[in-house]
């Protein structure tokens, strides 16, 4: 059925048969009290100590976005279960801060870094630094053109196509979409956008594009939508890079008194699910952020322990709308 299209029902493991590269294993003397303020948000190392002297660091976008907070929770829970030391860095969506946090990881001597870079350009610099330090790199839900040990990723392109198909099924040839586009270099949101815009092009659907100049959070999207509200008055569907951005569009439409516009998000956050229940958000894409954290930790530890590990983990995506929202409301 269309509402339950599943991009990948199970994790796809592309086995990497080589062992992990040289990495530092001396974790003595680590203390998060020494972490610079740039870390912003850290988690104390597991008080039980590491079973085999290993330590992992995760540099995330921001813990203020529920999606990334779920990834962090999965990372930390799996580290605790495995008995390894861990530290979480919150970059507050700042590429410069992430670069500093990578330097911190190197100076602390962590054994592996899980990284969710903000864009391709900053990713290249950080990955190069970690490689030179001999620290294995595990990219979490962003994708990268660089060669790393493992990437955990969703089929963002396929999920974007699902959203485009859903809008087309609702409106047919009368579909008139507006696409909220992120600045160039944000790989996952570009893939989502390409998914629905390729579908539009293939089906002769004309669309308008509004491009964000800065971040793609609610405040930036709200301002962009308010400044361009006339564009929405002639359209009947708006596609946004994530649920937080979708909330900004919904607020702008409400303030302007614009109705009968379908709004599409991505990530299936609690707020997004509630908006679907209330009828203000048409659909979103459910990923598996908690599993992003847990499964990537498992692969990192296989690597560090000299076991066969995966070079790519593909996570499932599901379209969520009013027909199946009850399954995600909790």
PDB file of C-alpha atoms in Angstrom, residues 5 17 27 40 56 63 91 94 105 126 128-129 156 181 183 189 192 219 260 284 295:
ATOM      1  CA  UNK A   5       6.057   1.961   1.210  1.00  0.00           C
ATOM      2  CA  UNK A  17      36.654  -7.524   5.132  1.00  0.00           C
ATOM      3  CA  UNK A  27      42.324   6.255  27.301  1.00  0.00           C
ATOM      4  CA  UNK A  40      28.825  22.685  24.563  1.00  0.00           C
ATOM      5  CA  UNK A  56      34.132   6.592  21.390  1.00  0.00           C
ATOM      6  CA  UNK A  63      20.698  18.113  20.733  1.00  0.00           C
ATOM      7  CA  UNK A  91      28.152  21.561  17.786  1.00  0.00           C
ATOM      8  CA  UNK A  94      28.182  25.264  13.612  1.00  0.00           C
ATOM      9  CA  UNK A 105      38.881  14.263  20.020  1.00  0.00           C
ATOM     10  CA  UNK A 126      37.536  16.913   9.554  1.00  0.00           C
ATOM     11  CA  UNK A 128      41.418  14.375   6.739  1.00  0.00           C
ATOM     12  CA  UNK A 129      42.414  15.455  10.244  1.00  0.00           C
ATOM     13  CA  UNK A 156      16.967  10.136   1.412  1.00  0.00           C
ATOM     14  CA  UNK A 181      15.859  24.252  -0.498  1.00  0.00           C
ATOM     15  CA  UNK A 183      22.127  25.996   0.954  1.00  0.00           C
ATOM     16  CA  UNK A 189      18.712  17.536   2.242  1.00  0.00           C
ATOM     17  CA  UNK A 192      15.646  14.626  -0.413  1.00  0.00           C
ATOM     18  CA  UNK A 219      13.225  30.425  12.588  1.00  0.00           C
ATOM     19  CA  UNK A 260      -5.572  24.364   1.630  1.00  0.00           C
ATOM     20  CA  UNK A 284       6.596  13.170   7.002  1.00  0.00           C
ATOM     21  CA  UNK A 295      24.054   0.264  15.069  1.00  0.00           C
TER      22      UNK A 295
END
